[in-house]
Coordinates of C-alpha atoms in Angstrom, one line a residue:
X214 CA -160.5 -210.2 221.7
X215 CA -161.8 -206.7 222.7
X216 CA -161.7 -205.1 225.9
X217 CA -163.8 -206.9 228.6
X218 CA -167.3 -205.2 228.9
X219 CA -167.8 -203.3 232.2
X220 CA -170.9 -201.9 233.9
X221 CA -170.9 -198.4 235.7
X222 CA -173.6 -198.3 238.7
X223 CA -174.8 -194.8 239.0
X224 CA -177.9 -193.1 240.6
X225 CA -180.9 -193.9 238.2
X226 CA -182.6 -191.0 236.3
X227 CA -186.2 -190.4 236.0
X228 CA -186.8 -190.5 232.1
X229 CA -189.7 -188.3 232.2
X230 CA -188.2 -185.5 234.0
X231 CA -184.7 -185.9 233.7
X232 CA -184.0 -185.4 237.3
X233 CA -181.9 -188.0 239.5
X234 CA -183.7 -190.0 241.9
X235 CA -183.3 -189.1 245.5
X236 CA -180.2 -190.0 247.2
X237 CA -180.6 -193.3 249.4
X238 CA -180.8 -193.0 253.1
X239 CA -177.6 -193.6 255.2
X240 CA -179.0 -197.1 256.2
X241 CA -179.0 -198.2 252.9
X242 CA -175.4 -199.7 252.9
X243 CA -175.3 -202.1 249.9
X244 CA -176.0 -201.3 246.5
X245 CA -175.5 -203.6 243.6
X246 CA -176.8 -204.2 240.2
X247 CA -175.0 -207.1 238.1
X248 CA -175.7 -208.9 234.9
X249 CA -175.0 -212.6 234.8
X250 CA -171.5 -213.7 234.8
X251 CA -170.0 -213.3 231.2
X252 CA -168.4 -216.1 229.3
X253 CA -164.9 -217.0 229.5
X254 CA -164.7 -215.5 233.1
X255 CA -164.8 -212.1 231.8
X256 CA -166.8 -209.2 232.8
X257 CA -168.8 -208.1 235.9
X258 CA -168.9 -210.7 238.8
X259 CA -172.2 -212.5 239.4
X260 CA -173.6 -212.1 242.8
X261 CA -174.3 -215.3 245.0
X262 CA -177.9 -214.5 245.3
X263 CA -180.6 -216.7 243.7
X264 CA -182.0 -213.3 242.3
X265 CA -178.7 -211.8 241.0
X266 CA -178.7 -209.4 244.1
X267 CA -175.9 -210.2 246.5
X268 CA -177.8 -208.7 249.3
X269 CA -181.4 -209.8 248.4
X270 CA -182.7 -208.7 251.8
X271 CA -186.3 -208.2 252.6
X272 CA -187.8 -205.7 254.8
X273 CA -188.3 -207.4 258.1
X274 CA -191.7 -206.9 260.5
X275 CA -191.0 -204.6 263.6
X276 CA -189.5 -206.7 266.3
X277 CA -187.8 -209.3 263.9
X278 CA -184.3 -207.7 263.8
X279 CA -181.1 -209.9 264.5
X280 CA -181.0 -208.4 268.0
X281 CA -184.9 -209.5 268.5
X282 CA -183.9 -213.1 267.2
X283 CA -181.0 -213.2 269.6
X284 CA -183.1 -212.0 272.6
X285 CA -185.7 -214.8 271.8
X286 CA -183.0 -217.4 271.7
X287 CA -181.7 -216.2 275.3
X288 CA -185.3 -216.3 276.6
X289 CA -185.5 -219.8 277.4
X290 CA -188.0 -220.5 274.6
X291 CA -187.9 -224.1 273.0
X292 CA -187.2 -223.0 269.6
X293 CA -186.3 -226.4 268.7
X294 CA -189.3 -228.0 269.9
X295 CA -187.3 -231.2 271.6
X296 CA -187.3 -229.8 275.3
X297 CA -183.5 -229.9 275.0
X298 CA -183.3 -233.6 273.9
X299 CA -180.8 -234.2 271.0
X300 CA -182.5 -236.4 268.6
X301 CA -181.0 -238.0 265.3
X302 CA -183.2 -237.3 262.4
X303 CA -183.8 -239.8 259.7
X304 CA -184.3 -238.3 255.9
X305 CA -187.6 -239.6 256.0
X306 CA -188.8 -237.7 259.2
X307 CA -187.1 -234.6 258.0
X308 CA -189.1 -234.8 254.5
X309 CA -192.3 -234.6 256.9
X310 CA -191.6 -231.1 258.0
X311 CA -191.7 -229.2 255.0
X312 CA -194.4 -226.5 256.0
X313 CA -194.1 -222.9 257.0
X314 CA -195.6 -223.6 260.3
X315 CA -193.7 -226.8 260.5
X316 CA -190.1 -226.4 259.1
X317 CA -187.3 -228.4 259.5
X318 CA -184.0 -227.9 257.5
X319 CA -180.5 -229.9 257.4
X320 CA -177.4 -228.1 257.0
X321 CA -174.1 -230.0 256.8
X322 CA -175.2 -232.9 258.6
X323 CA -177.2 -231.0 261.3
X324 CA -181.0 -230.5 261.5
X325 CA -182.7 -227.4 262.8
X326 CA -186.3 -226.4 263.5
X327 CA -186.4 -223.1 261.7
X328 CA -190.3 -222.6 262.1
X329 CA -189.7 -219.6 264.5
X330 CA -187.0 -218.3 262.3
X331 CA -189.2 -217.7 259.3
X332 CA -190.0 -214.1 259.9
X333 CA -186.4 -213.3 261.1
X334 CA -184.7 -214.6 257.9
X335 CA -183.2 -211.5 256.1
X336 CA -183.8 -213.2 252.9
X337 CA -187.5 -213.5 253.5
X338 CA -189.4 -216.5 254.4
X339 CA -189.9 -217.8 250.8
X340 CA -186.1 -217.9 250.3
X341 CA -186.0 -220.2 253.4
X342 CA -189.0 -222.3 252.4
X343 CA -186.7 -223.4 249.4
X344 CA -184.7 -225.5 251.7
X345 CA -187.1 -226.8 254.3
X346 CA -188.0 -230.6 254.4
X347 CA -184.7 -231.7 253.1
X348 CA -180.7 -231.4 253.2
X349 CA -180.2 -227.8 252.1
X350 CA -176.4 -228.0 252.2
X351 CA -175.8 -227.3 248.7
X352 CA -178.3 -224.6 248.4
X353 CA -176.8 -223.0 251.5
X354 CA -173.4 -223.1 250.2
X355 CA -174.5 -221.3 246.8
X356 CA -176.2 -218.6 248.5
X357 CA -174.5 -217.7 251.7
X358 CA -171.7 -220.1 252.7
X359 CA -170.2 -217.6 254.8
X360 CA -173.0 -217.2 257.4
X361 CA -172.3 -218.6 260.9
X362 CA -175.4 -220.8 261.0
X363 CA -174.4 -223.0 263.7
X364 CA -174.3 -219.8 266.0
X365 CA -177.4 -218.3 264.4
X366 CA -179.4 -221.4 264.7
X367 CA -177.8 -223.0 267.8
X368 CA -181.1 -222.8 270.0
X369 CA -182.9 -224.3 266.9
X370 CA -180.6 -227.6 267.1
X371 CA -182.7 -230.8 266.7
X372 CA -180.0 -233.3 266.2
X373 CA -177.6 -234.9 263.5
X374 CA -178.9 -236.1 260.0
X375 CA -178.7 -240.0 260.0
X376 CA -179.2 -242.6 257.6
X377 CA -181.4 -245.3 258.7
X378 CA -181.1 -249.1 257.6
X379 CA -184.4 -250.8 257.3
X380 CA -184.0 -254.7 257.4
X381 CA -187.0 -256.8 256.3
X382 CA -186.2 -260.2 258.2
X383 CA -189.3 -261.8 256.8
X384 CA -188.0 -264.9 254.7
X385 CA -188.1 -264.8 251.2
X386 CA -189.4 -267.5 248.7
X387 CA -186.0 -268.5 247.1
X388 CA -187.8 -269.0 243.7
X389 CA -189.9 -265.9 243.5
X390 CA -188.2 -263.6 245.7
X391 CA -191.5 -262.7 247.6
X392 CA -192.2 -263.2 251.3
X393 CA -193.5 -266.5 252.0
X394 CA -196.7 -266.5 254.2
X395 CA -196.4 -270.0 255.1
X396 CA -192.8 -270.2 256.4
X397 CA -191.5 -269.3 259.8
X398 CA -189.3 -266.5 259.9
X399 CA -186.7 -268.6 261.8
X400 CA -185.1 -271.8 260.6
X401 CA -184.9 -275.2 262.5
X402 CA -182.0 -274.2 264.3
X403 CA -183.5 -270.9 265.5
X404 CA -181.8 -268.5 263.0
X405 CA -183.4 -266.2 260.5
X406 CA -183.8 -267.5 257.2
X407 CA -181.8 -266.0 254.4
X408 CA -181.7 -264.1 252.1
X409 CA -183.3 -261.2 253.7
X410 CA -183.7 -257.7 252.1
X411 CA -182.0 -254.6 253.3
X412 CA -182.7 -251.1 252.1
X413 CA -180.8 -248.2 253.0
X414 CA -181.8 -244.5 252.6
X415 CA -179.5 -242.7 250.2
X416 CA -176.3 -241.3 251.9
X417 CA -175.9 -237.4 251.3
X418 CA -173.1 -236.8 248.8
X419 CA -170.0 -235.4 250.7
X420 CA -169.0 -231.8 250.1
X421 CA -167.1 -231.6 247.0
X422 CA -163.6 -230.3 247.5
X423 CA -162.3 -227.1 246.1
X424 CA -159.9 -229.0 243.9
X425 CA -162.7 -231.0 241.9
X426 CA -164.5 -227.6 240.6
X427 CA -163.2 -224.2 240.2
X428 CA -164.5 -221.7 242.7
X429 CA -165.5 -218.3 241.3
X430 CA -165.5 -215.6 243.7
X431 CA -168.8 -213.8 244.3
X432 CA -168.5 -210.0 245.0
X433 CA -170.4 -207.6 247.3
X434 CA -169.6 -204.3 249.2
X435 CA -170.7 -202.5 252.0
X436 CA -169.7 -199.0 253.4
X437 CA -169.7 -196.5 256.3
X438 CA -169.3 -192.9 256.1
X439 CA -165.5 -193.3 256.8
X440 CA -164.7 -196.4 254.9
X441 CA -165.9 -198.8 252.3
X442 CA -165.6 -202.8 252.2
X443 CA -164.9 -204.9 249.2
X444 CA -166.0 -208.5 249.6
X445 CA -165.4 -211.6 247.8
X446 CA -167.2 -214.9 248.8
X447 CA -165.3 -218.0 247.9
X448 CA -166.1 -221.5 249.1
X449 CA -165.5 -222.8 252.7
X450 CA -162.3 -223.8 253.6
X451 CA -160.8 -222.8 250.1
X452 CA -158.0 -221.2 251.8
X453 CA -157.7 -218.2 249.4
X454 CA -154.9 -215.8 249.1
X455 CA -155.0 -212.4 248.2
X456 CA -152.9 -209.6 246.5
X457 CA -153.7 -206.1 245.7
X458 CA -152.0 -203.7 243.5
X459 CA -152.4 -199.9 243.9
X460 CA -152.5 -198.3 240.7
X461 CA -153.8 -194.9 241.7
X462 CA -156.3 -193.7 244.5
X463 CA -159.0 -195.0 242.5
X464 CA -157.8 -197.9 240.8
X465 CA -156.6 -201.2 241.9
X466 CA -155.9 -204.6 240.6
X467 CA -157.1 -207.4 243.0
X468 CA -156.0 -211.1 242.6
X469 CA -157.9 -213.6 244.7
X470 CA -156.1 -216.7 244.7
X471 CA -157.9 -220.2 245.1
X472 CA -156.0 -223.4 245.0
X473 CA -154.2 -223.2 241.7
X474 CA -156.3 -220.7 240.1
X475 CA -156.0 -216.8 240.1
X476 CA -158.9 -214.5 239.7
X477 CA -158.0 -211.1 238.6
X478 CA -160.3 -208.1 239.0
X479 CA -159.8 -204.4 237.9
X480 CA -161.6 -202.3 240.6
X481 CA -162.3 -198.6 240.0
X482 CA -163.8 -196.7 242.8
X483 CA -166.0 -193.8 242.4
X484 CA -164.1 -191.7 244.8
X485 CA -160.5 -191.6 246.0
X486 CA -159.5 -193.7 248.9
X487 CA -156.3 -193.9 250.9
X488 CA -153.6 -196.6 250.9
X489 CA -152.8 -198.9 252.4
X490 CA -155.9 -200.7 252.7
X491 CA -156.6 -203.6 255.3
X492 CA -156.9 -207.5 254.0
X493 CA -159.0 -209.9 256.2
X494 CA -159.7 -213.6 255.3
X495 CA -162.1 -215.8 257.2
X496 CA -160.7 -219.0 256.7
X497 CA -163.7 -221.2 257.8
X498 CA -166.2 -219.3 255.6
X499 CA -163.7 -218.2 252.8
X500 CA -164.8 -214.8 253.0
X501 CA -162.2 -212.2 251.8
X502 CA -162.5 -208.6 252.8
X503 CA -160.5 -205.4 251.9
X504 CA -161.2 -202.3 253.7
X505 CA -160.4 -199.1 252.2
X506 CA -160.5 -195.8 254.2
X507 CA -162.4 -192.9 252.1
X508 CA -160.2 -189.9 251.3
X509 CA -163.5 -187.5 252.0
X510 CA -165.9 -189.2 254.5
X511 CA -169.2 -189.6 252.7
X512 CA -171.9 -192.1 251.6
X513 CA -171.5 -193.0 248.1
X514 CA -174.2 -193.8 245.6
X515 CA -172.2 -196.4 243.8
X516 CA -168.7 -198.2 244.7
X517 CA -167.7 -197.8 241.2
X518 CA -167.0 -200.4 238.8
X519 CA -165.6 -204.0 238.8
X520 CA -164.2 -205.8 235.8
X521 CA -163.1 -209.3 235.6
X522 CA -159.7 -210.1 233.9
X523 CA -158.4 -213.2 232.6
X524 CA -156.6 -215.0 235.1
X525 CA -152.7 -215.4 235.1
X526 CA -149.8 -216.0 237.2
X527 CA -148.4 -212.7 238.5
X528 CA -145.1 -211.5 237.6
X529 CA -142.7 -211.7 240.6
X530 CA -142.7 -208.5 242.7
X531 CA -139.6 -206.5 244.0
X532 CA -139.5 -206.3 247.7
X533 CA -136.7 -205.0 250.0
X534 CA -135.2 -206.6 253.2
X535 CA -135.8 -203.7 255.6
X536 CA -135.0 -205.7 258.7
X537 CA -132.4 -208.5 259.2
X538 CA -132.3 -209.6 262.9
X539 CA -130.0 -212.6 264.0
X540 CA -131.9 -214.2 267.0
X541 CA -129.5 -217.5 267.2
X542 CA -126.3 -218.8 266.1
X543 CA -127.5 -219.1 262.3
X544 CA -130.9 -218.0 262.1
X545 CA -132.4 -214.7 261.3
X546 CA -135.7 -212.9 261.2
X547 CA -136.3 -211.1 257.9
X548 CA -139.0 -208.3 257.1
X549 CA -139.8 -207.8 253.5
X550 CA -141.5 -204.6 252.3
X551 CA -142.8 -204.3 248.8
X552 CA -141.2 -201.6 246.6
X553 CA -144.6 -200.7 245.2
X554 CA -147.8 -200.3 246.9
X555 CA -148.7 -204.1 247.1
X556 CA -150.8 -205.9 249.8
X557 CA -150.1 -209.6 250.0
X558 CA -152.0 -212.1 252.0
X559 CA -150.9 -215.7 252.3
X560 CA -153.0 -218.7 252.2
X561 CA -152.2 -221.2 255.3
X562 CA -149.4 -223.3 254.4
X563 CA -148.2 -221.8 251.4
X564 CA -144.8 -220.6 250.3
X565 CA -143.2 -217.9 248.2
X566 CA -140.1 -218.1 245.8
X567 CA -137.5 -215.4 246.8
X568 CA -135.0 -214.7 243.9
X569 CA -132.0 -212.6 244.4
X570 CA -129.2 -211.2 242.0
X571 CA -125.7 -213.0 242.7
X572 CA -122.9 -211.1 241.4
X573 CA -121.2 -213.1 238.4
X574 CA -123.7 -216.0 238.6
X575 CA -127.0 -214.3 237.7
X576 CA -129.9 -215.1 239.8
X577 CA -130.7 -217.9 242.6
X578 CA -134.2 -218.8 243.8
X579 CA -135.2 -220.3 247.4
X580 CA -138.6 -221.1 248.8
X581 CA -139.7 -219.8 252.2
X582 CA -142.9 -219.9 254.1
X583 CA -144.2 -216.7 255.4
X584 CA -145.2 -216.8 259.2
X585 CA -147.6 -214.9 261.2
X586 CA -146.2 -211.6 262.3
X587 CA -146.7 -212.4 266.1
X588 CA -143.9 -215.0 265.9
X589 CA -141.3 -212.7 264.7
X590 CA -139.1 -211.2 267.5
X591 CA -139.2 -207.9 265.6
X592 CA -141.8 -205.6 264.4
X593 CA -143.6 -206.3 260.8
X594 CA -145.7 -203.6 259.2
X595 CA -148.9 -205.0 257.9
X596 CA -148.0 -204.8 254.3
X597 CA -144.8 -206.6 254.7
X598 CA -143.9 -210.4 254.8
X599 CA -142.3 -212.0 257.7
X600 CA -139.8 -214.5 257.3
X601 CA -137.6 -216.7 259.4
X602 CA -134.3 -217.9 257.5
X603 CA -131.7 -220.2 258.4
X604 CA -128.1 -219.2 256.9
X605 CA -126.3 -222.1 255.4
X606 CA -122.7 -222.0 254.7
X607 CA -123.1 -223.2 251.1
X608 CA -126.6 -221.4 250.7
X609 CA -126.4 -218.8 248.1
X610 CA -129.7 -217.2 248.9
X611 CA -129.8 -217.6 252.7
X612 CA -126.0 -216.2 253.0
X613 CA -127.1 -213.1 250.7
X614 CA -130.4 -212.6 252.3
X615 CA -129.0 -212.7 255.7
X616 CA -125.8 -210.8 255.2
X617 CA -127.3 -207.3 255.2
X618 CA -130.5 -205.6 254.1
X619 CA -131.2 -206.5 250.6
X620 CA -132.9 -204.7 247.9
X621 CA -134.5 -205.7 244.8
X622 CA -135.6 -209.0 245.7
X623 CA -138.2 -210.9 243.4
X624 CA -141.0 -212.6 245.3
X625 CA -143.6 -214.7 243.5
X626 CA -147.3 -215.0 244.4
X627 CA -148.0 -217.7 247.1
X628 CA -147.8 -221.2 245.9
X629 CA -148.7 -224.6 247.5
X630 CA -150.8 -227.6 247.7
X631 CA -151.9 -227.6 251.2
X632 CA -155.8 -228.1 251.3
X633 CA -157.4 -226.7 254.5
X634 CA -160.5 -228.8 254.1
X635 CA -158.5 -232.0 254.7
X636 CA -158.5 -230.9 258.3
X637 CA -162.4 -230.4 258.4
X638 CA -163.6 -233.4 260.1
X639 CA -160.4 -234.1 262.5
X640 CA -160.3 -232.6 265.8
X641 CA -157.3 -234.6 267.2
X642 CA -154.3 -233.6 265.1
X643 CA -150.5 -234.0 265.2
X644 CA -147.7 -231.7 263.7
X645 CA -144.3 -233.2 263.3
X646 CA -141.7 -230.5 262.4
X647 CA -137.9 -230.5 262.2
X648 CA -135.8 -227.3 262.1
X649 CA -137.0 -224.6 259.6
X650 CA -139.8 -227.0 259.1
X651 CA -141.8 -225.2 261.6
X652 CA -142.7 -222.2 259.5
X653 CA -145.8 -223.7 257.7
X654 CA -146.8 -225.1 260.8
X655 CA -147.2 -221.9 262.9
X656 CA -150.0 -220.7 260.7
X657 CA -151.8 -224.1 261.0
X658 CA -151.5 -224.0 264.8
X659 CA -153.1 -220.5 264.9
X660 CA -156.0 -221.5 262.6
X661 CA -156.8 -224.7 264.4
X662 CA -156.7 -223.0 267.7
X663 CA -159.3 -220.5 266.6
X664 CA -161.5 -222.9 264.6
X665 CA -165.0 -222.7 265.7
X666 CA -166.5 -225.7 263.6
X667 CA -165.4 -228.9 264.7
X668 CA -163.4 -227.3 267.7
X669 CA -159.8 -228.8 268.0
X670 CA -159.6 -231.1 271.2
X671 CA -155.7 -232.1 270.9
X672 CA -153.1 -230.5 268.8
X673 CA -149.8 -232.1 269.5
X674 CA -146.6 -230.3 268.0
X675 CA -143.5 -232.7 268.1
X676 CA -140.6 -230.5 267.3
X677 CA -137.3 -232.1 266.2
X678 CA -133.9 -230.1 266.3
X679 CA -130.2 -230.7 266.8
X680 CA -129.5 -228.4 269.9
X681 CA -131.5 -226.3 272.3
X682 CA -130.4 -223.2 270.5
X683 CA -131.8 -224.3 267.4
X684 CA -135.4 -224.3 268.6
X685 CA -137.4 -221.5 267.0
X686 CA -140.1 -219.6 268.5
X687 CA -139.8 -221.8 271.8
X688 CA -141.2 -219.1 274.1
X689 CA -144.1 -218.0 271.9
X690 CA -145.1 -221.7 271.3
X691 CA -144.9 -222.4 275.0
X692 CA -146.8 -219.6 276.0
X693 CA -149.6 -220.5 273.7
X694 CA -149.5 -224.0 275.0
X695 CA -149.8 -222.6 278.7
X696 CA -152.6 -220.4 277.6
X697 CA -154.5 -223.0 275.6
X698 CA -154.2 -226.7 277.1
X699 CA -155.2 -228.2 273.9
X700 CA -151.9 -227.4 272.4
X701 CA -149.1 -229.6 273.7
X702 CA -145.3 -228.8 272.6
X703 CA -142.7 -231.6 272.6
X704 CA -139.2 -231.0 272.0
X705 CA -136.9 -233.8 271.0
X706 CA -133.2 -233.0 270.4
X707 CA -130.6 -235.2 268.3
X708 CA -127.4 -233.7 269.8
X709 CA -128.3 -231.7 273.1
X710 CA -125.8 -230.4 275.5
X711 CA -125.5 -231.7 278.9
X712 CA -127.7 -229.4 280.5
X713 CA -130.8 -230.6 278.3
X714 CA -133.4 -232.2 280.5
X715 CA -135.9 -233.1 277.8
X716 CA -136.3 -235.8 275.3
X717 CA -133.4 -236.9 272.9
X718 CA -133.5 -238.9 269.8
X719 CA -135.0 -238.6 266.3
X720 CA -138.2 -239.4 264.5
X721 CA -138.7 -243.0 265.2
X722 CA -141.5 -245.8 264.8
X723 CA -142.0 -245.8 268.6
X724 CA -142.9 -242.2 268.4
X725 CA -145.1 -242.6 265.5
X726 CA -146.9 -245.7 267.2
X727 CA -147.5 -243.6 270.3
X728 CA -149.3 -240.9 268.4
X729 CA -151.1 -243.1 265.9
X730 CA -152.3 -245.5 268.8
X731 CA -156.0 -246.1 268.2
X732 CA -156.5 -247.1 272.0
X733 CA -155.7 -243.9 273.4
X734 CA -158.8 -241.6 274.1
X735 CA -156.2 -238.8 272.4
X736 CA -155.8 -240.9 269.4
X737 CA -154.4 -238.7 266.4
X738 CA -156.4 -239.0 263.4
X739 CA -154.4 -236.5 261.0
X740 CA -150.8 -235.8 260.7
X741 CA -149.0 -232.6 259.2
X742 CA -145.2 -233.3 258.5
X743 CA -142.6 -230.8 257.5
X744 CA -138.9 -230.7 257.6
X745 CA -135.7 -231.8 255.3
X746 CA -136.5 -234.7 252.9
X747 CA -134.7 -237.3 254.9
X748 CA -137.1 -236.4 257.9
X749 CA -140.3 -236.3 255.7
X750 CA -139.3 -239.8 254.4
X751 CA -138.8 -241.4 257.7
X752 CA -142.1 -240.0 259.1
X753 CA -143.9 -241.1 256.7
X754 CA -142.2 -244.7 256.8
X755 CA -142.7 -244.8 260.4
X756 CA -146.4 -243.8 260.3
X757 CA -147.0 -246.4 257.8
X758 CA -145.4 -249.2 260.0
X759 CA -147.5 -248.0 262.7
X760 CA -150.7 -248.8 260.6
X761 CA -151.6 -245.2 259.8
X762 CA -153.2 -244.5 256.5
X763 CA -151.4 -242.0 254.5
X764 CA -154.6 -240.5 253.3
X765 CA -154.5 -238.8 256.5
X766 CA -150.9 -237.3 256.2
X767 CA -149.9 -234.1 254.5
X768 CA -146.2 -233.6 253.7
X769 CA -144.8 -230.4 253.2
X770 CA -142.1 -230.6 250.5
X771 CA -139.2 -228.2 250.6

């Protein structure tokens, strides 16, 4: 197969005169021209807009900007038209409100009155009208799933979308199956005659999990005079990862990792940028951003070209351990820095494989989960990976990794099977960790406490260790719990010293039953478990004995 086709985006030329068109004004920040997605995942990335333009905005009337909409919502105007009363809405009732001057829309189980929002919609009223009078969740996900609609339409909220059962209690003629006019609706003993008919409005299909269909990232870009932002829109809660390789000051390889798929893009800027870039991932929306500073501040007429490559696993990159800080009797904080210009942003709960060269025996590999830098007791530059490592006497990798600053470590791209969307409907979650099993839990804690949709109510961390000295990140965790009371931290030690005044023991059926009890107002509905294999097995056994479904448990395997 030949080279993948690419599209160059440049200022259009007037064919008659041969002159270039005038330079766009500084307010025109987004410029994209794309063809449809080419076969076999090659070619230029397709936009997410229904028209093929990633930012298909319309000119809004004066007085209809985002700030004007916010001011209208704060004015006390009854945008929902319900006088503040939350009212469940059936599908039949929703379908009645399908006109521009009477427009209701349902997104992810919530119904909004968007009548007043019509003229404020950046995509134009016609685009919004496509979704009114029905459940527009699928359309919303396809066009702009990253938008925080709950905040934008909060004052328009009518109520939850409900399925309504219609029960016909009129007696049926047993032979014909039609209602009998001569029979009383009640039997001789006062009860209703059976059979009676029941009809139920269709239940909206549940959102498809990212595992069931491959998510193709959609591309966009914005710029300021000083920098340019490259954007990839993935699916909500798809928990994407990111790797960026610097080839030159204008050329980069970008890998967007979604579940078990790696999407590879070759980006060539129209002008030079500075390294390093800044990577940001909005986990709830799945929006991935890369911010590059321009070498020469100016507004560009085009970002350059973006070519989709065949996806494949990345060859391990070489990293150096630039920091090795011992913080207790057998544990170390390690900072890994890439030897080349590489940026790697981890998906929540995913691990990397670290391979070291061992003299006389070849190579040895061990998996570690990078942690948020805030939990590390030493500084960690943005382009580096932060690890907490327990050194074992017989551990080839851990002994070598923690003995001194090590060079030439081979580090894989992120791997794992933790699906963030499984936590979507749960606001009372327990995290069971043992020893170094706390590492994937740390990222989950940060995400859940910051989550805006289905805000967490109770987050219980039960952390098992042998001794008090073995507890990792204790001060940081307890400081977070003191600041945010939704998080509770519970330490249980198996062989504590005499001065320990806390709980003693191991994972047990009683602990599982207390957490999984359905009678408690803070009853846990989902568990994350991480520790040695024996701990994980015991936790699963005790939760099952307590009557908790394993469908609502995720176990991180070492």
